[in-house]
């Protein structure tokens, strides 16, 4: 086996970090540009507290990175492989619906 237990656990943590509809939408929003929390909340139409919770969870798992600029916090994709993976899964799901 190439994937030892520690690597398998790390992979599972990354997958769990994005395995939620709102978190998937956040990743899609951040795919091409970084965004501040307020803009992400505005695009998704959710509550800021819940969105911030989702962002922090993905940051803690290394999916997202962030930087502070004054009072605003900007998020970006830190783990670009997550984008590749999600495109594969999305393409598969879209093809099955057709």
Coordinates of C-alpha atoms in Angstrom, one line a residue:
X1 CA 0.0 0.0 0.0
X2 CA 1.3 3.4 -1.0
X3 CA -1.0 5.2 1.4
X4 CA -0.1 4.5 5.0
X5 CA -2.5 5.2 7.9
X6 CA -1.2 8.7 8.6
X7 CA -1.5 9.8 5.0
X8 CA -5.0 8.2 4.7
X9 CA -6.1 10.1 7.8
X10 CA -4.7 13.4 6.3
X11 CA -6.5 12.8 3.0
X12 CA -9.8 12.0 4.9
X13 CA -9.5 15.2 6.9
X14 CA -9.1 17.3 3.7
X15 CA -12.1 15.5 2.1
X16 CA -14.2 16.1 5.2
X17 CA -13.2 19.7 5.2
X18 CA -14.8 20.3 1.8
X19 CA -17.6 17.7 2.1
X20 CA -20.5 20.2 2.7
X21 CA -22.6 22.1 0.1
X22 CA -21.7 25.5 1.5
X23 CA -18.0 24.7 1.7
X24 CA -18.1 23.4 -1.8
X25 CA -19.6 26.7 -2.9
X26 CA -17.0 28.7 -1.0
X27 CA -14.2 26.7 -2.7
X28 CA -15.8 27.5 -6.1
X29 CA -16.0 31.2 -5.2
X30 CA -12.3 31.3 -4.2
X31 CA -11.1 29.2 -7.2
X32 CA -10.0 32.2 -9.3
X33 CA -9.5 35.0 -6.7
X34 CA -9.3 35.7 -3.0
X35 CA -12.3 37.3 -1.3
X36 CA -13.1 38.9 2.0
X37 CA -15.6 37.3 4.3
X38 CA -18.2 40.0 3.6
X39 CA -18.1 39.4 -0.1
X40 CA -18.3 35.6 0.4
X41 CA -21.4 36.0 2.7
X42 CA -22.9 38.4 0.1
X43 CA -22.4 35.9 -2.7
X44 CA -23.8 32.9 -0.7
X45 CA -26.6 34.8 1.1
X46 CA -25.9 33.1 4.4
X47 CA -25.2 34.3 7.9
X48 CA -21.7 35.7 8.5
X49 CA -21.2 33.6 11.7
X50 CA -21.9 30.4 9.9
X51 CA -19.8 31.4 6.9
X52 CA -16.9 32.4 9.1
X53 CA -17.2 29.0 10.9
X54 CA -17.0 27.2 7.6
X55 CA -14.0 29.3 6.4
X56 CA -12.1 28.7 9.7
X57 CA -12.7 25.0 9.5
X58 CA -11.3 24.8 6.0
X59 CA -8.3 27.0 7.0
X60 CA -7.6 24.7 9.9
X61 CA -7.4 21.7 7.6
X62 CA -5.1 23.6 5.1
X63 CA -7.6 23.9 2.3
X64 CA -7.7 27.7 2.6
X65 CA -5.2 30.4 3.6
X66 CA -6.1 33.9 4.8
X67 CA -4.6 37.3 5.3
X68 CA -5.8 40.3 7.2
X69 CA -5.9 43.8 5.6
X70 CA -7.1 46.3 8.1
X71 CA -10.4 45.1 9.5
X72 CA -11.0 42.7 6.6
X73 CA -9.9 39.1 6.3
X74 CA -9.3 37.7 2.8
X75 CA -9.4 34.0 2.1
X76 CA -7.8 32.1 -0.8
X77 CA -7.3 28.5 -1.9
X78 CA -4.2 27.1 -0.2
X79 CA -4.4 23.5 -1.4
X80 CA -4.8 23.8 -5.2
X81 CA -5.2 20.0 -5.4
X82 CA -8.6 20.4 -3.8
X83 CA -9.7 22.3 -7.0
X84 CA -8.5 19.5 -9.3
X85 CA -10.3 16.9 -7.2
X86 CA -13.6 18.8 -7.0
X87 CA -13.5 19.4 -10.8
X88 CA -13.2 15.6 -11.3
X89 CA -16.1 14.8 -9.0
X90 CA -18.2 17.7 -10.4
X91 CA -17.7 16.5 -14.0
X92 CA -18.6 13.0 -13.0
X93 CA -21.8 14.1 -11.3
X94 CA -22.7 16.4 -14.1
X95 CA -22.2 13.6 -16.7
X96 CA -24.4 11.2 -14.7
X97 CA -27.3 13.8 -14.7
X98 CA -27.2 14.2 -18.5

